[in-house]
Coordinates of C-alpha atoms in Angstrom, one line a residue:
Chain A
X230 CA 111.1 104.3 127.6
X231 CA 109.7 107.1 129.6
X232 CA 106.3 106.4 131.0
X233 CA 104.5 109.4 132.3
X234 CA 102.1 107.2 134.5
X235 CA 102.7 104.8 137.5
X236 CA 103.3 101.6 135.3
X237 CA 106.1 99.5 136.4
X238 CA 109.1 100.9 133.7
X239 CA 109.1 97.8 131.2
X240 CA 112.2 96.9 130.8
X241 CA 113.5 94.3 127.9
X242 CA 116.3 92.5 127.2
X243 CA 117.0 91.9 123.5
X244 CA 116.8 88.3 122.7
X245 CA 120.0 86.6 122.3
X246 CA 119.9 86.5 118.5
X247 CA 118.9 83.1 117.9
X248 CA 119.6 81.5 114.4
X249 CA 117.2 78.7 113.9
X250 CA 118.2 76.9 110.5
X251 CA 115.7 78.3 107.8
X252 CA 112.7 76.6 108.0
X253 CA 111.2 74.3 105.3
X254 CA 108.0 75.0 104.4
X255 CA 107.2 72.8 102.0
X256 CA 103.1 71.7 100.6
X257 CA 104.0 68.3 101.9
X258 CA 104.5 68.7 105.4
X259 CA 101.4 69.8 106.6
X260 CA 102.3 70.4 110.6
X261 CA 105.1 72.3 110.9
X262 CA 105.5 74.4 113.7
X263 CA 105.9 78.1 113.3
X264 CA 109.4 79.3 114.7
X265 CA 107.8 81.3 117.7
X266 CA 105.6 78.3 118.3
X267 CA 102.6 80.4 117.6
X268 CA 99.3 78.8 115.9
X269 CA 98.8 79.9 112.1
X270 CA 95.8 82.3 113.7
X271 CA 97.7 83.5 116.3
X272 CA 99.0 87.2 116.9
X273 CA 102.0 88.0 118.7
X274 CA 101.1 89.7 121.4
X275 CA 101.0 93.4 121.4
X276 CA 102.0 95.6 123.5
X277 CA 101.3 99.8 123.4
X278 CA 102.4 102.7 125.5
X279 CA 101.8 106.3 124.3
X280 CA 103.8 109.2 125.5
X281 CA 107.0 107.8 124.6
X282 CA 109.2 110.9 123.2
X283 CA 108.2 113.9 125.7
X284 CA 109.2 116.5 123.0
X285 CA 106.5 115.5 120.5
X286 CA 103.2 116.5 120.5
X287 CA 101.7 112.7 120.8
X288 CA 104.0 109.8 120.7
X289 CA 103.5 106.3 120.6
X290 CA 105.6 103.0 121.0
X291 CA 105.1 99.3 119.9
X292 CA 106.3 96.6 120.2
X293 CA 105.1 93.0 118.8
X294 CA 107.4 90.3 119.5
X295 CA 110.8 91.5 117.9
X296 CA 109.1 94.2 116.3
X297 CA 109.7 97.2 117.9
X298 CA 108.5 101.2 116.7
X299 CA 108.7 104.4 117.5
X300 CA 106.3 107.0 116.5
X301 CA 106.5 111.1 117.2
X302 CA 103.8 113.4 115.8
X303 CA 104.5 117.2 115.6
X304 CA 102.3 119.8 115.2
X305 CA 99.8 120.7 113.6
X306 CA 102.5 123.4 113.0
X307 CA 102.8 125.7 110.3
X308 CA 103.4 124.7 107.1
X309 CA 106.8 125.4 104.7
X310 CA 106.6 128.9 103.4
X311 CA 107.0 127.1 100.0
X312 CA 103.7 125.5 100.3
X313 CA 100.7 126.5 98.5
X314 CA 98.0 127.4 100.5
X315 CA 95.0 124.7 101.2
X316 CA 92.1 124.8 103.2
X317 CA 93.0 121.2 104.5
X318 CA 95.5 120.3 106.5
X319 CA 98.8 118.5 105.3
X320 CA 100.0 114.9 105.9
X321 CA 103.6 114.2 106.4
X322 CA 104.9 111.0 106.8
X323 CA 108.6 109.2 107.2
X324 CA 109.6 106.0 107.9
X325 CA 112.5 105.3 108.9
X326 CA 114.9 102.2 110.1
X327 CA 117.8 102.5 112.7
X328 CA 121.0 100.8 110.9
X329 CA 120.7 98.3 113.7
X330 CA 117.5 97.1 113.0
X331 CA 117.9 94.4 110.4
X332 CA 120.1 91.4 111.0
X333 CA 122.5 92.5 108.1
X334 CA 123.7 96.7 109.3
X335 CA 121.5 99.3 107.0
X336 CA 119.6 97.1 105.2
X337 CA 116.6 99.5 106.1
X338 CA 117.0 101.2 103.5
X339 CA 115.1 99.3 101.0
X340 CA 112.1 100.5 102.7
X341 CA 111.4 103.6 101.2
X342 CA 108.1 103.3 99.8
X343 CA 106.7 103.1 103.5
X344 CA 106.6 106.7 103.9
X345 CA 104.0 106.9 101.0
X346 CA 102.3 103.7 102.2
X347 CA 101.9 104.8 106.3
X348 CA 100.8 108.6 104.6
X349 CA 98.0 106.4 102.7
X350 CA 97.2 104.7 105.2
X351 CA 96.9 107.2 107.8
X352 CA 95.0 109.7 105.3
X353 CA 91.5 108.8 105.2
X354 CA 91.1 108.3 108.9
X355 CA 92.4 111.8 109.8
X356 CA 89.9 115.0 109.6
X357 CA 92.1 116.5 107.9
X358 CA 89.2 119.6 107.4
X359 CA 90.2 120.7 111.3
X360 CA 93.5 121.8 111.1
X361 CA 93.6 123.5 107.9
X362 CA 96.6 125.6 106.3
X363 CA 99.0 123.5 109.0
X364 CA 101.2 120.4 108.7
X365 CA 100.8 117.3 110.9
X366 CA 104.1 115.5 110.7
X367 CA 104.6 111.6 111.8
X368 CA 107.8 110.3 111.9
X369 CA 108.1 106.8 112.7
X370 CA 111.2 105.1 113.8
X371 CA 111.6 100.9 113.4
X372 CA 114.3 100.1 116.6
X373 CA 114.1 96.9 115.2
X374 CA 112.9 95.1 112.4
X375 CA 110.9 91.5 113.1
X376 CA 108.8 91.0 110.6
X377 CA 105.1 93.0 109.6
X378 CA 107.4 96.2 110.3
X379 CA 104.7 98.5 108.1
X380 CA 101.5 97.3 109.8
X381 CA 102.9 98.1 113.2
X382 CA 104.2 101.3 112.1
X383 CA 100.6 102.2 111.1
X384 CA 98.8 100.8 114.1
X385 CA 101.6 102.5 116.6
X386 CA 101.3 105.9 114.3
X387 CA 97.4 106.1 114.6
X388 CA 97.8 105.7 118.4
X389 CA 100.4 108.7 118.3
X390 CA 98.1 110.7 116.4
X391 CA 95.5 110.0 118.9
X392 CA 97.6 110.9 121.6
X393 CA 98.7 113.9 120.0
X394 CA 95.0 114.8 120.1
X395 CA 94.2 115.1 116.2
X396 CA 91.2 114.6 115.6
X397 CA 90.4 111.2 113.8
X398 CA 87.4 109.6 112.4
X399 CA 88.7 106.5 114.0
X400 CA 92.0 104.2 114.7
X401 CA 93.9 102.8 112.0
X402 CA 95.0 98.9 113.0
X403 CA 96.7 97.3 110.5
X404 CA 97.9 93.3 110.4
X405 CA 99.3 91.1 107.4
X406 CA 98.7 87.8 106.3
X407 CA 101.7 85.7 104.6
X408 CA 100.9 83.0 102.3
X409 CA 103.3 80.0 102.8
X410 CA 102.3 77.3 100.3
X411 CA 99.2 76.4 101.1
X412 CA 98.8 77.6 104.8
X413 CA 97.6 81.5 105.8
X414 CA 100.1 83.0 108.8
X415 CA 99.2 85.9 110.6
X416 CA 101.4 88.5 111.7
X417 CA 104.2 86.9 109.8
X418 CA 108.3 87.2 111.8
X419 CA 110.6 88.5 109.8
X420 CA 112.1 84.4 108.5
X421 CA 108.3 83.9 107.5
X422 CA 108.2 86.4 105.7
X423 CA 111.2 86.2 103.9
X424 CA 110.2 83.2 102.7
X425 CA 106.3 83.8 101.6
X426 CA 104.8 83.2 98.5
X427 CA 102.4 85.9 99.2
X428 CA 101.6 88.8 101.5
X429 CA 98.3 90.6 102.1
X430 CA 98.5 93.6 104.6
X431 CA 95.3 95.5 105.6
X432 CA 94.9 98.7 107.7
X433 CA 91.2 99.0 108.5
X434 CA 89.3 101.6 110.8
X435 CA 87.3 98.7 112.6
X436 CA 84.3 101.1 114.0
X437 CA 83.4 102.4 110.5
X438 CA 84.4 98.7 109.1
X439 CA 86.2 100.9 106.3
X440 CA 89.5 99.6 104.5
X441 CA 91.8 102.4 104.4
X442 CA 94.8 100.6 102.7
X443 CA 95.1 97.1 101.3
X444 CA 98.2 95.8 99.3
X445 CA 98.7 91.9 97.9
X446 CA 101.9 90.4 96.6
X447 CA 102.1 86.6 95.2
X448 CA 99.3 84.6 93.4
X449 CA 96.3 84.4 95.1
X450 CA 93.3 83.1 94.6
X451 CA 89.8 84.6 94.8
X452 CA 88.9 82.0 97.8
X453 CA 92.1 82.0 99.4
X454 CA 92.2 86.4 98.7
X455 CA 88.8 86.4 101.0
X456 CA 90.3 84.0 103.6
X457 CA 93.3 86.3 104.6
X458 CA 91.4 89.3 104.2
X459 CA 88.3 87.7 106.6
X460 CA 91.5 87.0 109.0
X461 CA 93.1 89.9 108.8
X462 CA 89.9 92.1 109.5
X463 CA 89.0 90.2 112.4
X464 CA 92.5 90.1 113.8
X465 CA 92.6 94.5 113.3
X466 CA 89.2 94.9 115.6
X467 CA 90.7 92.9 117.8
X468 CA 93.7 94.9 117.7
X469 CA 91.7 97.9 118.0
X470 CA 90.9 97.0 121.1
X471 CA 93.7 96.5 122.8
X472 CA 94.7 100.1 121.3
X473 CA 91.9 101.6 122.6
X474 CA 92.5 100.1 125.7
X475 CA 96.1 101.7 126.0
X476 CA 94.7 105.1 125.2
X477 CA 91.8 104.4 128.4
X478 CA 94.7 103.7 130.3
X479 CA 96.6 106.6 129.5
X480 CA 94.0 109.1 130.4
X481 CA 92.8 107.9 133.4
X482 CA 96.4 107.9 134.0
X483 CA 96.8 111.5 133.6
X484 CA 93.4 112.4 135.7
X485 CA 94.1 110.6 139.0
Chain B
X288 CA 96.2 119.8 89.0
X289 CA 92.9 119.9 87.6
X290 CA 91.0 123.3 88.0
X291 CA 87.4 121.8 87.5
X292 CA 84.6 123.9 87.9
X293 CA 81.6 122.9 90.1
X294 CA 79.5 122.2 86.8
X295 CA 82.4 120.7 85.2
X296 CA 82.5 118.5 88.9
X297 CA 79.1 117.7 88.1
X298 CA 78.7 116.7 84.8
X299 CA 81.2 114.0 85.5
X300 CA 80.0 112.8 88.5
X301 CA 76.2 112.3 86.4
X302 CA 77.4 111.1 83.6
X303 CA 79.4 108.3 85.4
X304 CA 76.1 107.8 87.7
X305 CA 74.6 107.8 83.8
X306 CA 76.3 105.2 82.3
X307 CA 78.2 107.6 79.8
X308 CA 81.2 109.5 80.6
X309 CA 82.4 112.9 79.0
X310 CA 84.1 111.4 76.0
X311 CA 81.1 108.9 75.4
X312 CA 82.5 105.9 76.6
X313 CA 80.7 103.2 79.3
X314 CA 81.8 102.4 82.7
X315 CA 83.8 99.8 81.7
X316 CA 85.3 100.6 78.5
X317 CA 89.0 101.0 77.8
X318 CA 90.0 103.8 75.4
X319 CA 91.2 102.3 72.5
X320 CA 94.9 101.0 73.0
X321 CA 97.8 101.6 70.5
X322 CA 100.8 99.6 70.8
X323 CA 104.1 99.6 69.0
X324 CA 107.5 97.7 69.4
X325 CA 110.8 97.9 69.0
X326 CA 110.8 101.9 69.1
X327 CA 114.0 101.7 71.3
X328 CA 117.2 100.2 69.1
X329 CA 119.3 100.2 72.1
X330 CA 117.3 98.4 74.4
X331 CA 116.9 94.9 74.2
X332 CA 112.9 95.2 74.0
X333 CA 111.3 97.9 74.1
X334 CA 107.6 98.9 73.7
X335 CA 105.0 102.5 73.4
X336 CA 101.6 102.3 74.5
X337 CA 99.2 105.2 74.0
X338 CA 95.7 105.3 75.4
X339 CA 93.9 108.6 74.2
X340 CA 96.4 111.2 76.0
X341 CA 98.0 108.8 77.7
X342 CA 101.7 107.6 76.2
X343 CA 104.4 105.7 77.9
X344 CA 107.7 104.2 76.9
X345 CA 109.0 101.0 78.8
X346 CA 112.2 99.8 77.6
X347 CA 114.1 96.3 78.7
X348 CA 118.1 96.3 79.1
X349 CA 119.8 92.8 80.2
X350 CA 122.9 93.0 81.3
X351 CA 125.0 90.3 82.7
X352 CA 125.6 90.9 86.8
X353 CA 126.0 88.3 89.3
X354 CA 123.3 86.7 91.6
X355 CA 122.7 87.9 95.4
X356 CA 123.7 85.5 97.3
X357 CA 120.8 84.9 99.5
X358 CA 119.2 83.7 96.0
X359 CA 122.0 81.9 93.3
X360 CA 119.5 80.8 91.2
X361 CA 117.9 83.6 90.1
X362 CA 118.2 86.4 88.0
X363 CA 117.2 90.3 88.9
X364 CA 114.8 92.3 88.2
X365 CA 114.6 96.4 88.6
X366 CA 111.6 98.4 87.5
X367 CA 112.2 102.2 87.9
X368 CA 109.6 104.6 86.3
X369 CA 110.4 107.8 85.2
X370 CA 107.7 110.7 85.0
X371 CA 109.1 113.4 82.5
X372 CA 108.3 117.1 82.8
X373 CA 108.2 116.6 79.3
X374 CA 104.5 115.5 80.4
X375 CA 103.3 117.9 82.8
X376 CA 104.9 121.1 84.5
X377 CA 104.7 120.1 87.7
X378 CA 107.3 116.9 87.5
X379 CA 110.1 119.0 86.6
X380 CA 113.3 118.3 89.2
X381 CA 112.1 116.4 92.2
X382 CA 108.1 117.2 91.7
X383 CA 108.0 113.7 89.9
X384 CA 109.5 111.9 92.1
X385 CA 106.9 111.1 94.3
X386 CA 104.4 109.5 92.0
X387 CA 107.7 107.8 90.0
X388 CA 108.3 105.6 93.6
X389 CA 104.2 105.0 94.0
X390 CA 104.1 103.9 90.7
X391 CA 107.2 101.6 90.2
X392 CA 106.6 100.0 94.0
X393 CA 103.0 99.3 92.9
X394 CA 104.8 98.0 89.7
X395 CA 107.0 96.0 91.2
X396 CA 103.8 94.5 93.9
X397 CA 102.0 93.7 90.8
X398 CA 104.7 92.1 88.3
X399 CA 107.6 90.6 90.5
X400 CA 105.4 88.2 92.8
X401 CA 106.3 87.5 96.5
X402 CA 109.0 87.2 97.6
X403 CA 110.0 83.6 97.2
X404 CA 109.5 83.9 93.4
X405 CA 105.8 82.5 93.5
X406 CA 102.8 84.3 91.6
X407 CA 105.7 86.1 89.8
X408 CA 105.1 87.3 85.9
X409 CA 108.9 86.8 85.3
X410 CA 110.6 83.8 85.8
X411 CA 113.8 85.1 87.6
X412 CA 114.9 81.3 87.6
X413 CA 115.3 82.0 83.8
X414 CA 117.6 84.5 83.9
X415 CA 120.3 82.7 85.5
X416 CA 123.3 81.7 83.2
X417 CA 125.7 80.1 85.4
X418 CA 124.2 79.4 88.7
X419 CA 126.1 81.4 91.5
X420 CA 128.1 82.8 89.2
X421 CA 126.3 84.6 86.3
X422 CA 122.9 85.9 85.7
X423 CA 121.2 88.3 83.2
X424 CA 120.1 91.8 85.1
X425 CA 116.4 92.8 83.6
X426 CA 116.5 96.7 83.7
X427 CA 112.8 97.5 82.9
X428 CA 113.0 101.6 82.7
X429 CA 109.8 103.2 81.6
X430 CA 108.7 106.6 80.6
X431 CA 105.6 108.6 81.1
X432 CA 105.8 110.9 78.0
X433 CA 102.0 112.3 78.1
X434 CA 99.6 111.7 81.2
X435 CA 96.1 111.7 80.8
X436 CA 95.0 109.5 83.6
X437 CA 95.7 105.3 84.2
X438 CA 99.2 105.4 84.0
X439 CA 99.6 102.2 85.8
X440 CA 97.5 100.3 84.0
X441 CA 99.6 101.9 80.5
X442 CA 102.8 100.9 82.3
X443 CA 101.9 97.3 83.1
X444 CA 101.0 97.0 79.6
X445 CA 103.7 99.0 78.1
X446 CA 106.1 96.4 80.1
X447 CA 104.2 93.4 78.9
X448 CA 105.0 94.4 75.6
X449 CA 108.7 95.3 76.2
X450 CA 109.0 91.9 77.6
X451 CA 107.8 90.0 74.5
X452 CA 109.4 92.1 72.6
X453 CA 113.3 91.3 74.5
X454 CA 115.7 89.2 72.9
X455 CA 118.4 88.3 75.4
X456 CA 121.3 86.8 74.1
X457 CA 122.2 83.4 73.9
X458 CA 125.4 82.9 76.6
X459 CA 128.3 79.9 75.5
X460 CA 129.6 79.2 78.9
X461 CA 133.4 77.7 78.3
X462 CA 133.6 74.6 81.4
X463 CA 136.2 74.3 83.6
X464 CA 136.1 77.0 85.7
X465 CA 136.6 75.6 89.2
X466 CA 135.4 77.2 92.5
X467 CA 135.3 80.5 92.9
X468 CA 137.0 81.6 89.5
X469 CA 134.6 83.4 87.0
X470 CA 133.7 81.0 83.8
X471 CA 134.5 82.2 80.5
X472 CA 131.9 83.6 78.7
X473 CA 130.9 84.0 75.1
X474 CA 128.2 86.1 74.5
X475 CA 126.1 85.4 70.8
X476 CA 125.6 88.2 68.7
X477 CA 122.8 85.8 66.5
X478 CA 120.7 83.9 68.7
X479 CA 118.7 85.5 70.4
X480 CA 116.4 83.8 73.1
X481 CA 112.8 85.0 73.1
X482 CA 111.0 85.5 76.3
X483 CA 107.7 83.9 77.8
X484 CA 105.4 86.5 78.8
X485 CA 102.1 84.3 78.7
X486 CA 102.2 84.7 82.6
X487 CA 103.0 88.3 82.9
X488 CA 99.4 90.0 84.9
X489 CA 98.1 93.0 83.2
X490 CA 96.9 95.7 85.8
X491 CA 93.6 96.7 85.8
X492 CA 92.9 100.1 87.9
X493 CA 89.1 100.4 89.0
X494 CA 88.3 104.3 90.3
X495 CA 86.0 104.4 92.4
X496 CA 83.9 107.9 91.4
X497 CA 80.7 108.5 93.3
X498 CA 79.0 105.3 94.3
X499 CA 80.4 104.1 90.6
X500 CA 84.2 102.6 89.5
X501 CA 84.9 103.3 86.4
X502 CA 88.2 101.7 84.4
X503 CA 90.7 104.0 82.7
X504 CA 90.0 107.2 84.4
X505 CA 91.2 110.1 82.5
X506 CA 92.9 113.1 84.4
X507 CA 89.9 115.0 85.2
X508 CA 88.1 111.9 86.3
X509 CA 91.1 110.7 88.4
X510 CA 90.5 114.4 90.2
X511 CA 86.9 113.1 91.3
X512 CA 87.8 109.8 92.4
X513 CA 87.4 108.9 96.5
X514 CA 89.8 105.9 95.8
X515 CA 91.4 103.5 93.2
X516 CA 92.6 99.9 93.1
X517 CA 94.9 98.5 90.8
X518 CA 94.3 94.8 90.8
X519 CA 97.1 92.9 88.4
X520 CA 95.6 89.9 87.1
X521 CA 97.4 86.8 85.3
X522 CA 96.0 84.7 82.4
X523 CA 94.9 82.3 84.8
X524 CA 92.6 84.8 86.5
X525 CA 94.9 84.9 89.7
X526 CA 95.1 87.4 91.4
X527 CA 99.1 88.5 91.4
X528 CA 99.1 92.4 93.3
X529 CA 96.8 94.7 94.3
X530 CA 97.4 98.0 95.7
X531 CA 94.9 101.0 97.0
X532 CA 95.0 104.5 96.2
X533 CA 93.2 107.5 97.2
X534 CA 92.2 108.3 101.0
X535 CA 88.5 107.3 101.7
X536 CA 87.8 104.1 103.0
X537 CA 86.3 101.3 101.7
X538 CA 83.7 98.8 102.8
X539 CA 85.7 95.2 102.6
X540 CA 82.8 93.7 100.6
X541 CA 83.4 96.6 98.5
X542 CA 87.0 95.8 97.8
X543 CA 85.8 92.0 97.0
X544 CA 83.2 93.4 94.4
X545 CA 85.9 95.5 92.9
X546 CA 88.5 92.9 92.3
X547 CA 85.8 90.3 90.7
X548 CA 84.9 92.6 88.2
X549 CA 88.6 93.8 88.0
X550 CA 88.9 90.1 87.1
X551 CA 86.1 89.9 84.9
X552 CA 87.3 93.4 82.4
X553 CA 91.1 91.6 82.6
X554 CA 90.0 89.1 80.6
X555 CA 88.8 90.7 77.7
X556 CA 92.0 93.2 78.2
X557 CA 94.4 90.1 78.1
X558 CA 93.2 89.3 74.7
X559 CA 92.8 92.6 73.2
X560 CA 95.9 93.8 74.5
X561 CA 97.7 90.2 73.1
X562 CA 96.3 90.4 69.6
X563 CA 97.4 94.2 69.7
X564 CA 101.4 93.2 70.6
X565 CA 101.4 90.5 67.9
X566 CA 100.1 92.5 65.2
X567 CA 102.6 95.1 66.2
X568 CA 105.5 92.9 66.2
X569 CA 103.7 91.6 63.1
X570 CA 104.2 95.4 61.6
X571 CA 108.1 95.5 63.2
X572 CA 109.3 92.5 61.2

């Protein structure tokens, strides 16, 4: 990972994969422990660098306990002759998974309606209006897969569009909610979430309080629906923060 | 595309902020829904669903497959949608394809439930025959022949219809087949098992035009909107899927409102949309 300030280089070794026995999660037992040892209300902690692919014009990379992304942007370049002309500028969007990333080889292919989601996503935060007649492309890369895959994508690929300097109404943070049984998790691992009853993933722009995309799986109901999106809301300004932060960082970086 | 002009823009947007939209109907009105069953011979259920302009085509196959086996016990499911160019010029070879994935993921987030089975509208545990061994493979296929706007909410009710409309075979397993070998099967060519579809949600798509949402947008409304949600409620009044379309933002308190009186039309819908399946299965027989 090529830092272009004075950070120590942060290295990481990959985590001897550990195969805890699936976990029961069961109404009954009311204090189980969640694999990580994290609280129900507890993120992962997040980590952010930008300038991570020197070829792109902004680049991003996350990473969020196992979870680790990628993000390039390019352009705004031309778009495809084929294209019809518009007086906004274009969206593209790919997501993509290394065949390494999930535990069985290729599996990350099931994934293809994130494109479409991170595009939604991504959409409404981006002025779209300044860089018309040109594509912005993001391409996101999952290294590996650890559960809440999409909502990292989207945080890590609004931080690469910040860096790539395109001009943005605000930063998209997104964070899911699993529902197992009764309980709410945060920022679910990938043997939480293969497991859940339920999932609720927001990506919000928390200085215009605005929800840009918001998808729900399983049964929920209304109480238990404004629970995990309360939770999730809260846990994206935080988020947003620490985002922001990295961008600070960044730029002071570059100036001294 | 829609080529509206800025009057055309505009009497939409007032007459939405008005209460009554171009073809006279209230905010939250449904255009009056046509069902019919058993159009497809082939297909185990099948069902057509036309909403003014709007007319889709879902059709069930089951065929028998074998489990995964990270799941033994349960049966599988596959929604694919397929937007003609039958319907509109611009779907023809891959211009479809696009809103064919948006539609049959947010299909499949509404109908199929998390992932441990819970909140789902079909029981997958139902479709098993032998466990391990043998289980029924749903195929639900469905067809946009003419779009005029809400297509998800005509598919989810196209496929609620399909689905009490399937007859899957009953399946004679023969005993005795020990470990791994394959039992003998005997597949009925009489009995047919009917299907609960009491907990299958219906989708109901709120567009949010203006300051306004309005149910069962038609194209040229659709063109206006800022954003849409698709909330899929259940019987119950749980809430089983929700996904978001359209770019703008929303306030979450917003999103709340929207999905409480998503909640509240649904159950009227339920009904109306029940009474319209039985009298068409009534017409079938």
């Amino acid at each position: 990972m090529a830092s272009k300030h004075g950070a120590p280089p942060t290295t990481y070794s990959p985590s001897p994969t550990r195969k805890p026995h699936q976990p029961v999660f069961s109404d009954s037992d009311a204090d189980w422990v969640r694999p990580d040892g994290r609280g129900f209300h507890q993120c992962r902690p997040a980590f952010f660098r930008t300038a991570a692919v020197s070829a792109a014009s902004g680049s991003a990379y996350a990473e969020f306990g196992n979870t680790k992304v990628i993000v390039s942007v390019f352009g705004p370049r031309e778009s495809k002759k084929a294209m019809m002309y518009s007086d906004v500028g274009r969206l593209n969007c790919n997501v993509t998974y290394t065949t390494f990333a999930t535990p069985i080889r290729g599996q990350g292919s099931d994934h293809k309606e994130f494109s479409s989601m991170l595009h939604k996503a991504l959409e409404g935060a981006i002025m779209l209006e300044t860089f018309p007649k040109t594509t912005v492309d993001v391409f996101a890369l999952v290294l590996e897969s650890g559960g809440s895959d999409l909502p990292v994508v989207v945080s890590c690929a609004s931080l690469a569009l910040a860096d790539a300097g395109i001009m943005m109404y605000d930063l998209v943070a997104g964070v899911s909610v699993s529902c197992l049984g009764k309980n709410l998790v945060i920022d679910p691992i990938l043997e939480e979430e293969s497991c859940q009853d339920g999932s609720l993933m927001i990506t919000c722009m928390p200085s215009r309080y605005e929800v840009s995309q918001l998808t729900v799986t399983g049964e929920w109901s209304t109480g238990n629906l404004n629970e995990a999106m309360q939770l999730c809301l809260d846990a994206c300004s935080k988020l947003a923060k620490i985002m922001r932060s990295c961008l600070k960082e960044a730029a002071s970086a570059s100036h001294s | 595309m829609v080529g509206l002009s800025d009057g055309e823009k505009r009497f939409i947007h007032g007459g939405i902020d008005q209460n009554i939209r171009s073809d006279g109907r209230k905010r939250d009105a449904y255009r009056p829904i046509f069902v019919e069953t058993g159009v497809i011979p082939q297909a185990n259920g099948s069902a057509r669903i036309r909403m003014g302009a709007t007319e889709v085509i879902a059709s069930v196959k089951a065929e028998l497959g074998k489990p995964s086996a990270l799941q033994p016990d349960k049966g599988k499911v596959a929604i694919f949608v397929d937007c003609s160019p039958v319907a509109e010029p611009m779907f023809e070879g891959r211009g479809g394809e696009e809103l064919s994935t948006e539609l049959s993921t947010a299909l499949e987030c509404c109908l199929l439930g998390g992932k441990s089975g819970a909140g789902a509208g079909i029981d997958l545990s139902s479709l098993v025959v032998v466990q391990g061994k043998i289980c029924w493979d749903l195929y639900i296929d469905s067809l946009v022949i003419s779009s005029d706007g809400n297509l998800l909410d005509a598919l989810g009710a196209a496929i609620k219809a399909a689905l009490s409309n399937v007859g899957v075979p009953r399946v004679n397993v023969a005993g005795g087949a020990a470990g791994d070998e394959q039992p003998e099967i005997d597949i009925s060519d009489e009995e047919f098992l009917q299907f609960d579809t009491s907990a299958v949600p219906l989708i109901v798509t709120l567009t949010k035009v203006g300051k306004n949402y309005i149910v069962d947008a038609t194209t040229e409304e659709e063109s206006q909107m800022n954003s849409a949600v698709s909330v899929s409620v259940n019987r119950k009044g749980h809430i089983c899927g929700l996904t978001k379309r359209g770019g703008a933002g929303l306030d979450p308190s917003i999103v709340l409102d929207m999905i409480s009186v998503a909640k509240h039309i649904s159950e009227q819908l339920i009904n109306k949309l029940d009474s319209e399946i039985s009298a068409a299965e009534a017409d079938e027989d």
